[in-house]
Short mmCIF file of C-alpha atoms in Angstrom, two decimals:
data_model
loop_
_atom_site.label_atom_id
_atom_site.label_comp_id
_atom_site.label_asym_id
_atom_site.label_seq_id
_atom_site.Cartn_x
_atom_site.Cartn_y
_atom_site.Cartn_z
CA MET A 1 0.00 -0.01 0.00
CA GLU A 2 2.84 2.35 0.96
CA ASN A 3 4.69 1.53 -2.24
CA ASN A 4 1.58 2.22 -4.28
CA PHE A 5 1.15 5.65 -2.61
CA LYS A 6 4.83 6.45 -3.23
CA SER A 7 4.50 5.49 -6.89
CA LYS A 8 1.52 7.82 -7.33
CA THR A 9 3.33 10.66 -5.57
CA ASP A 10 6.40 10.18 -7.77
CA ALA A 11 4.19 10.17 -10.87
CA ILE A 12 2.53 13.43 -9.82
CA LYS A 13 5.92 15.05 -9.15
CA THR A 14 7.20 13.88 -12.55
CA ALA A 15 4.11 15.21 -14.31
CA LEU A 16 4.42 18.58 -12.54
CA PHE A 17 8.09 18.80 -13.44
CA VAL A 18 7.40 17.99 -17.11
CA ALA A 19 4.54 20.53 -17.16
CA VAL A 20 6.76 23.29 -15.67
CA MET A 21 9.54 22.48 -18.16
CA ALA A 22 7.03 22.60 -21.01
CA ILE A 23 5.80 26.01 -19.88
CA PHE A 24 9.35 27.38 -19.69
CA ALA A 25 10.15 25.88 -23.10
CA PHE A 26 7.05 27.51 -24.57
CA ILE A 27 8.00 30.87 -23.10
CA GLY A 28 11.44 30.46 -24.69
CA LEU A 29 9.77 30.16 -28.10
CA LEU A 30 8.00 33.49 -27.75
CA PHE A 31 10.39 35.56 -29.82
CA PHE A 32 8.48 38.79 -29.32
CA LEU A 33 9.11 38.64 -25.59
CA ARG A 34 12.88 38.33 -25.93
CA PRO A 35 14.74 41.37 -24.53
CA THR A 36 17.55 43.08 -26.36
CA VAL A 37 19.06 44.93 -23.34
CA SER A 38 19.73 43.80 -19.77
CA GLU A 39 18.91 46.59 -17.32
CA THR A 40 20.32 44.45 -14.50
CA GLU A 41 23.70 43.94 -16.16
CA LYS A 42 23.73 47.29 -18.05
CA ARG A 43 24.58 45.73 -21.44
CA GLU A 44 23.19 44.80 -24.80
CA LEU A 45 22.27 41.12 -25.03
CA THR A 46 23.54 38.73 -27.67
CA LYS A 47 22.00 39.36 -31.12
CA PHE A 48 20.66 36.63 -33.37
CA PRO A 49 23.58 35.68 -35.68
CA GLU A 50 23.55 36.26 -39.42
CA PHE A 51 23.32 33.00 -41.33
CA THR A 52 26.10 32.04 -43.75
CA LEU A 53 26.82 28.66 -45.22
CA GLU A 54 30.39 28.81 -43.94
CA SER A 55 29.34 29.50 -40.32
CA PHE A 56 26.62 26.80 -40.52
CA LEU A 57 29.07 24.15 -41.76
CA SER A 58 31.69 25.09 -39.18
CA GLY A 59 29.13 24.87 -36.36
CA GLU A 60 29.67 28.49 -35.37
CA PHE A 61 26.14 29.48 -36.42
CA THR A 62 24.40 26.93 -34.23
CA SER A 63 26.75 27.76 -31.33
CA GLN A 64 25.83 31.44 -31.65
CA VAL A 65 22.10 30.62 -31.84
CA SER A 66 22.42 28.64 -28.59
CA LEU A 67 24.18 31.61 -26.96
CA TRP A 68 21.50 34.02 -28.21
CA PHE A 69 18.71 31.68 -27.00
CA ALA A 70 20.15 31.53 -23.44
CA ASP A 71 21.15 35.17 -23.25
CA THR A 72 17.78 36.57 -24.37
CA TYR A 73 15.48 34.18 -22.55
CA PRO A 74 12.32 36.22 -21.63
CA LEU A 75 12.46 35.41 -17.88
CA ARG A 76 16.27 35.71 -17.54
CA GLU A 77 16.23 39.20 -15.97
CA GLY A 78 13.76 38.14 -13.27
CA MET A 79 15.75 35.00 -12.51
CA ILE A 80 18.96 36.98 -12.02
CA SER A 81 17.17 39.33 -9.62
CA ALA A 82 15.64 36.42 -7.75
CA ASN A 83 18.97 34.69 -7.46
CA SER A 84 20.56 37.85 -6.09
CA SER A 85 17.74 38.20 -3.56
CA LEU A 86 18.25 34.60 -2.42
CA GLU A 87 21.99 35.15 -2.10
CA SER A 88 21.33 38.22 0.08
CA LEU A 89 19.31 36.02 2.45
CA TYR A 90 22.29 33.67 2.84
CA GLY A 91 24.99 35.96 4.16
CA PHE A 92 25.36 39.06 1.97
CA ASN A 93 27.15 41.33 4.45
CA SER A 94 26.07 44.93 4.94
CA GLU A 95 29.74 45.86 4.46
CA GLN A 96 31.97 44.21 1.84
CA ILE A 97 34.61 44.68 -0.81
CA VAL A 98 33.45 43.41 -4.17
CA MET A 99 36.79 43.98 -5.92
CA GLY A 100 40.24 45.18 -4.93
CA GLY A 101 42.97 47.00 -6.74
CA ASP A 102 46.73 47.52 -6.62
CA ALA A 103 47.94 51.11 -6.48
CA ASP A 104 51.27 52.89 -7.00
CA ASP A 105 52.64 55.18 -4.34
CA ILE A 106 51.84 58.80 -5.10
CA PRO A 107 55.04 60.88 -5.31
CA ASP A 108 55.31 63.78 -2.85
CA THR A 109 57.02 66.07 -5.36
CA PRO A 110 56.47 66.64 -9.09
CA SER A 111 58.49 64.53 -11.51
CA ASP A 112 61.04 65.89 -13.88
CA PRO A 113 59.06 67.53 -16.72
CA SER A 114 60.89 65.27 -19.21
CA ASP A 115 59.19 62.28 -17.55
CA VAL A 116 55.73 63.59 -18.41
CA VAL A 117 55.24 61.79 -21.70
CA PHE A 118 52.43 59.66 -23.15
CA ASN A 119 53.35 56.09 -22.44
CA PRO A 120 50.42 54.34 -20.74
CA THR A 121 50.68 50.86 -19.28
CA ASP A 122 48.07 48.28 -20.24
CA ASP A 123 46.18 47.73 -17.01
CA GLY A 124 43.92 45.13 -18.62
CA SER A 125 40.78 47.00 -17.60
CA GLY A 126 37.98 48.48 -19.64
CA GLU A 127 35.93 51.21 -18.08
CA LYS A 128 37.86 51.69 -14.84
CA VAL A 129 40.67 50.37 -12.71
CA SER A 130 38.74 50.38 -9.50
CA GLY A 131 37.33 48.40 -6.68
CA LEU A 132 33.98 48.67 -4.97
CA TYR A 133 33.29 49.24 -1.29
CA VAL A 134 29.70 48.56 -0.23
CA ASN A 135 28.28 49.65 3.08
CA ALA A 136 24.56 48.90 3.56
CA ASP A 137 22.72 50.91 0.84
CA VAL A 138 25.77 52.90 -0.37
CA ALA A 139 28.41 51.71 -2.83
CA TYR A 140 31.67 53.56 -3.42
CA GLN A 141 33.74 53.10 -6.54
CA LEU A 142 37.41 53.02 -5.51
CA TYR A 143 40.40 54.38 -7.39
CA SER A 144 43.94 53.05 -7.75
CA PHE A 145 46.65 55.54 -8.62
CA ASN A 146 48.91 54.56 -11.52
CA GLU A 147 51.90 56.85 -11.83
CA GLN A 148 52.81 56.13 -15.43
CA ASN A 149 49.28 56.45 -16.66
CA SER A 150 48.70 59.62 -14.66
CA LYS A 151 51.74 61.15 -16.32
CA SER A 152 50.39 60.04 -19.71
CA TYR A 153 47.11 61.78 -18.99
CA VAL A 154 48.88 65.02 -18.17
CA ALA A 155 51.15 64.72 -21.23
CA LEU A 156 48.10 64.56 -23.48
CA ILE A 157 46.65 67.73 -22.00
CA ASN A 158 49.96 69.62 -22.10
CA ASN A 159 50.70 68.60 -25.67
CA PHE A 160 47.25 69.69 -26.79
CA ALA A 161 47.63 73.04 -25.02
CA THR A 162 50.80 73.60 -27.01
CA ARG A 163 48.94 72.96 -30.27
CA VAL A 164 46.22 75.53 -29.49
CA ASP A 165 48.49 78.03 -27.70
CA GLY A 166 47.32 81.56 -28.45
CA LYS A 167 44.10 80.25 -29.95
CA ALA A 168 42.15 78.88 -26.98
CA GLN A 169 42.41 78.63 -23.18
CA VAL A 170 42.65 75.07 -21.86
CA TYR A 171 41.16 73.92 -18.54
CA ASP A 172 41.46 70.57 -16.81
CA LEU A 173 38.87 69.37 -14.34
CA ILE A 174 39.54 65.96 -12.78
CA ALA A 175 36.28 64.91 -11.12
CA PRO A 176 36.64 63.22 -7.73
CA LEU A 177 34.88 60.02 -6.80
CA HIS A 178 32.30 59.73 -4.03
CA TYR A 179 34.68 58.18 -1.49
CA GLN A 180 37.06 61.13 -1.89
CA ILE A 181 34.37 63.42 -0.57
CA ALA A 182 32.53 61.23 1.94
CA LEU A 183 35.24 58.99 3.48
CA SER A 184 38.40 59.87 5.36
CA VAL A 185 41.77 59.05 3.80
CA GLU A 186 42.36 56.43 6.46
CA THR A 187 39.07 54.66 5.74
CA ALA A 188 39.62 54.73 1.99
CA GLN A 189 43.16 53.35 2.35
CA LYS A 190 41.86 50.64 4.65
CA TYR A 191 39.92 49.28 1.69
CA GLY A 192 42.70 49.65 -0.84
CA ALA A 193 41.85 53.01 -2.39
CA SER A 194 44.41 55.69 -3.20
CA ASP A 195 44.44 59.11 -1.62
CA GLY A 196 42.38 60.78 -4.33
CA GLU A 197 43.15 64.39 -3.31
CA LYS A 198 46.90 63.74 -3.35
CA ALA A 199 46.62 62.04 -6.73
CA ILE A 200 44.67 64.93 -8.29
CA ASP A 201 47.09 67.47 -6.81
CA TYR A 202 50.03 65.49 -8.19
CA MET A 203 48.60 65.54 -11.72
CA TYR A 204 47.71 69.19 -11.50
CA SER A 205 51.30 69.94 -10.42
CA LEU A 206 52.54 68.47 -13.70
CA LEU A 207 50.29 70.64 -15.94
CA SER A 208 52.04 73.25 -18.05
CA ASP A 209 51.51 76.97 -17.33
CA SER A 210 49.13 77.18 -20.35
CA VAL A 211 46.61 74.84 -18.66
CA THR A 212 44.35 76.05 -15.87
CA SER A 213 43.39 73.41 -13.30
CA VAL A 214 39.93 73.38 -11.71
CA ASP A 215 39.76 72.45 -8.03
CA ALA A 216 36.35 70.78 -7.96
CA LEU A 217 37.20 68.61 -4.96
CA SER A 218 37.58 71.49 -2.46
CA GLU A 219 34.35 73.13 -3.57
CA MET A 220 32.45 69.87 -3.30
CA ARG A 221 33.87 69.03 0.12
CA ALA A 222 32.48 72.37 1.32
CA HIS A 223 29.02 71.00 0.57
CA ASN A 224 29.53 67.42 1.73
CA GLY A 225 26.22 67.33 3.60
CA GLU A 226 24.29 67.71 0.34
CA TYR A 227 23.24 65.06 -2.20
CA LEU A 228 26.41 65.17 -4.31
CA TYR A 229 26.71 61.51 -5.42
CA PHE A 230 24.33 58.67 -6.03
CA ARG A 231 24.42 55.76 -3.58
CA THR A 232 23.70 53.17 -6.27
CA ASP A 233 25.64 54.65 -9.21
CA HIS A 234 29.21 55.75 -9.93
CA HIS A 235 28.29 59.24 -11.15
CA TRP A 236 27.93 62.44 -9.29
CA THR A 237 24.49 64.00 -9.09
CA ALA A 238 23.56 67.27 -10.85
CA ARG A 239 24.01 69.00 -7.51
CA GLY A 240 27.55 67.62 -7.24
CA ALA A 241 28.23 68.64 -10.81
CA TYR A 242 26.96 72.16 -10.01
CA TYR A 243 29.64 72.69 -7.35
CA ALA A 244 32.25 71.49 -9.85
CA PHE A 245 30.81 74.15 -12.20
CA VAL A 246 31.22 76.75 -9.44
CA ALA A 247 34.88 75.78 -9.19
CA PHE A 248 35.24 76.12 -12.98
CA CYS A 249 33.69 79.62 -12.84
CA GLU A 250 36.18 80.58 -10.14
CA ALA A 251 39.10 79.34 -12.27
CA LYS A 252 37.76 81.26 -15.28
CA GLY A 253 36.91 84.37 -13.29
CA ILE A 254 33.18 84.53 -14.03
CA GLU A 255 30.11 84.48 -11.79
CA PRO A 256 28.12 81.20 -11.64
CA THR A 257 24.36 81.25 -11.91
CA ALA A 258 22.77 80.59 -8.50
CA LEU A 259 21.39 77.07 -8.20
CA GLU A 260 17.98 78.27 -6.98
CA SER A 261 17.59 80.27 -10.22
CA TYR A 262 17.07 77.08 -12.26
CA GLU A 263 13.89 75.14 -12.79
CA SER A 264 14.44 71.89 -10.92
CA LEU A 265 13.13 68.44 -11.81
CA ARG A 266 13.20 65.14 -9.97
CA PHE A 267 12.99 61.61 -11.35
CA ASP A 268 12.54 58.90 -8.72
CA GLY A 269 13.44 55.21 -8.64
CA PHE A 270 17.01 55.31 -9.96
CA LEU A 271 19.19 52.21 -9.48
CA GLY A 272 22.55 52.66 -11.13
CA THR A 273 25.64 50.68 -12.21
CA LEU A 274 26.97 50.07 -8.70
CA TYR A 275 23.68 48.44 -7.71
CA SER A 276 24.34 45.87 -10.42
CA GLU A 277 28.02 45.48 -9.66
CA ALA A 278 27.25 44.99 -5.95
CA ASN A 279 24.96 42.08 -6.91
CA GLN A 280 21.76 44.03 -6.30
CA PRO A 281 21.66 44.29 -2.50
CA ALA A 282 18.15 44.52 -1.10
CA ALA A 283 19.14 47.60 0.96
CA MET A 284 19.73 49.56 -2.28
CA LYS A 285 16.61 48.25 -3.99
CA ASN A 286 14.50 49.29 -0.99
CA ASN A 287 16.06 52.76 -0.95
CA PRO A 288 16.72 53.81 -4.57
CA ASP A 289 18.30 57.06 -5.65
CA PHE A 290 16.50 59.91 -7.41
CA VAL A 291 17.91 61.96 -10.26
CA GLU A 292 17.75 65.73 -9.73
CA ALA A 293 18.08 67.96 -12.79
CA PHE A 294 18.30 71.72 -13.35
CA VAL A 295 17.02 73.15 -16.63
CA PRO A 296 19.18 75.89 -18.26
CA MET A 297 17.39 79.21 -18.75
CA GLY A 298 18.77 80.45 -22.10
CA THR A 299 17.71 77.36 -24.05
CA ASN A 300 16.92 73.71 -23.45
CA GLU A 301 17.59 72.62 -27.05
CA ILE A 302 20.57 70.53 -28.06
CA THR A 303 21.61 69.17 -31.47
CA VAL A 304 23.09 65.73 -31.15
CA THR A 305 25.16 63.76 -33.69
CA GLU A 306 24.50 60.17 -32.70
CA ARG A 307 26.97 57.31 -33.02
CA GLY A 308 25.28 56.13 -36.23
CA GLY A 309 25.70 59.58 -37.77
CA ASN A 310 22.09 60.79 -37.41
CA VAL A 311 21.71 64.45 -36.37
CA VAL A 312 18.74 64.85 -34.00
CA LYS A 313 17.25 67.62 -31.86
CA TYR A 314 16.88 66.79 -28.15
CA GLN A 315 16.56 68.61 -24.85
CA VAL A 316 19.57 69.52 -22.74
CA VAL A 317 17.56 68.22 -19.76
CA ASN A 318 14.83 65.86 -20.87
CA LYS A 319 11.67 66.86 -19.02
CA GLN A 320 9.95 63.65 -20.16
CA THR A 321 12.58 61.38 -18.60
CA ASN A 322 10.05 59.19 -16.77
CA SER A 323 8.42 58.25 -20.06
CA TRP A 324 11.55 58.31 -22.26
CA TYR A 325 13.67 56.38 -19.80
CA PRO A 326 11.31 54.41 -17.56
CA ALA A 327 13.86 51.74 -16.61
CA ALA A 328 15.40 52.15 -13.14
CA GLY A 329 18.94 52.14 -14.51
CA ALA A 330 18.44 54.62 -17.39
CA LYS A 331 17.41 57.90 -15.70
CA TYR A 332 20.92 59.45 -15.83
CA ASN A 333 20.26 59.71 -19.58
CA CYS A 334 18.09 62.76 -18.84
CA PHE A 335 21.25 64.82 -19.27
CA ILE A 336 22.16 65.77 -22.88
CA ALA A 337 20.55 62.56 -24.32
CA GLY A 338 23.34 60.40 -22.91
CA ASP A 339 26.72 59.73 -24.51
CA ASN A 340 27.16 60.84 -28.14
CA PRO A 341 30.15 61.74 -30.32
CA LEU A 342 29.25 65.42 -30.76
CA SER A 343 26.56 67.70 -29.36
CA GLU A 344 25.97 71.44 -29.96
CA ILE A 345 24.01 74.01 -27.93
CA HIS A 346 23.32 77.54 -29.09
CA ASN A 347 22.01 79.96 -26.49
CA PRO A 348 20.18 82.73 -28.35
CA SER A 349 20.04 84.93 -25.24
CA ILE A 350 23.81 85.49 -25.48
CA SER A 351 25.26 87.25 -28.56
CA ASP A 352 28.94 87.77 -27.73
CA GLY A 353 30.17 84.78 -29.74
CA SER A 354 31.60 83.11 -26.65
CA SER A 355 32.25 79.38 -27.08
CA ILE A 356 33.53 76.34 -25.25
CA VAL A 357 34.12 72.70 -26.13
CA VAL A 358 33.92 70.14 -23.31
CA VAL A 359 35.85 66.91 -23.83
CA LYS A 360 34.28 64.36 -21.56
CA GLU A 361 33.02 60.90 -20.72
CA SER A 362 29.73 60.32 -18.90
CA TYR A 363 30.68 62.38 -15.84
CA GLY A 364 30.39 65.47 -18.02
CA ASN A 365 26.75 64.90 -18.86
CA ALA A 366 25.33 66.32 -15.62
CA PHE A 367 27.80 69.27 -15.83
CA ILE A 368 26.87 70.53 -19.32
CA PRO A 369 23.49 72.12 -18.47
CA PHE A 370 25.17 74.64 -16.18
CA LEU A 371 27.45 75.89 -18.94
CA VAL A 372 24.60 76.86 -21.26
CA ASP A 373 23.91 80.19 -19.54
CA SER A 374 27.60 81.22 -19.61
CA TYR A 375 28.31 80.78 -23.32
CA GLU A 376 26.62 81.48 -26.62
CA TYR A 377 27.93 78.20 -28.04
CA VAL A 378 28.63 75.00 -26.12
CA TYR A 379 30.12 71.98 -27.92
CA VAL A 380 30.32 68.60 -26.26
CA ILE A 381 32.68 65.84 -27.46
CA ASP A 382 32.68 62.35 -26.01
CA TYR A 383 36.20 61.24 -26.88
CA ARG A 384 35.21 57.57 -26.68
CA TYR A 385 33.05 57.92 -29.82
CA TRP A 386 34.38 60.97 -31.65
CA SER A 387 37.14 60.43 -34.22
CA SER A 388 38.34 63.80 -35.57
CA ASP A 389 41.27 65.99 -34.56
CA LEU A 390 40.39 68.20 -31.61
CA ALA A 391 42.98 70.90 -32.31
CA ASP A 392 41.70 71.37 -35.87
CA PHE A 393 38.12 71.51 -34.54
CA VAL A 394 39.03 74.21 -32.00
CA ILE A 395 41.20 76.33 -34.28
CA GLU A 396 38.93 76.20 -37.32
CA GLY A 397 35.87 76.89 -35.17
CA GLY A 398 37.48 79.81 -33.35
CA ILE A 399 36.54 78.29 -30.03
CA ASP A 400 37.52 80.28 -26.94
CA ASP A 401 37.77 77.64 -24.20
CA VAL A 402 38.48 73.92 -23.99
CA LEU A 403 37.55 72.02 -20.86
CA PHE A 404 38.76 68.47 -20.26
CA LEU A 405 36.43 66.85 -17.74
CA ASN A 406 37.26 63.33 -16.67
CA VAL A 407 36.62 61.34 -13.54
CA VAL A 408 39.88 60.56 -11.69
CA SER A 409 39.62 56.78 -12.23
CA ASN A 410 39.89 57.28 -16.00
CA THR A 411 43.24 59.04 -15.66
CA SER A 412 44.70 55.65 -14.70
CA THR A 413 42.86 53.61 -17.32
CA SER A 414 44.87 52.78 -20.45
CA THR A 415 41.76 52.20 -22.56
CA ARG A 416 40.44 55.70 -21.87
CA LEU A 417 43.88 57.26 -22.37
CA SER A 418 44.29 55.62 -25.78
CA GLU A 419 40.86 56.87 -26.81
CA LEU A 420 41.71 60.38 -25.66
CA ALA A 421 45.05 60.24 -27.50
CA ASP A 422 43.24 59.35 -30.74
CA ILE A 423 41.71 62.88 -30.90
CA LEU A 424 44.64 64.81 -29.43
CA GLN A 425 47.73 63.44 -31.23
#
């Protein structure tokens, strides 16, 4: 009798298992449900391969189809989130180091000027040479100083300044990371991070006399109690970028527009890149960031040349961000339509011909709106995607000012330095 009952139970379990597998298989066949982008991992998913007879006969085509099938499975995103939630129940500490990094000692005195040449080392990293320190619902991207790469960064700026000498004024703003503002040097070094202030000062000390440095770090530290950085993302907030803008105005000798003069917007529910890198801790998910934005007064129109070459009109600050970028990880795109090779802003309320080109990566996006009311023309170049010669662009365009705006971690990253060199040398 007992064996009969066990047999029936096993049959029911088997039937349920087969039914569940059939349902999952059916879902996998629903091509229209397959995603193309992973918001969790912040990347494009594998595309369906193009069929060729050669790839089919070699087996590469079927291999790529299998990879596409697994990577774009309709329920994959939810499964990753569920797995992360389960992991957090089984010992995800409120404080942890996700990655570590080796750092060079930062020299106390400037090097011999002849040592400041472009010769980056291959650090093997892509976007950044950093670690990650997570404390409850806050993640801090860490920075590792690399002396040779830091010299290479400065050499690029100095050499460019020589090419445009007498034509344009060059500024260099190295944006600090969150930990450099919020944590003590002792705490940062405890977790393997370099002394960010000392590193920035060292690079500034190597700049030629024709380059003006911008001390954003000191200005931001004076406002440390404000919402300067996201807790779940590696970028500064618009408020943090504003105080960097104040420092730029001081370096240039102009008066910044008061923050309260701008129309302010708020987009809630932002979960950024560090949320993903930290394996989606529940503490962050339960307390997401919000994206604050300040709309320029002279104009909110921007002409963008996209990576594919299309020229499109957008808003400097997208007022429809909640509908344009509904995903939790996409709301930072409210600034200047995200990362594009070239963008142009013309402020019709200014007629003095003043102009500036900002050479940036994504840290510059939240900074750009504040420049609009100080210049008639603002040009934005993302050196990761632009491929022309910057000196020619500046000289032929009669541009007054050039601002290099890069987060400190990218001054030690060979990939970024090589991309910057492509438009400067």
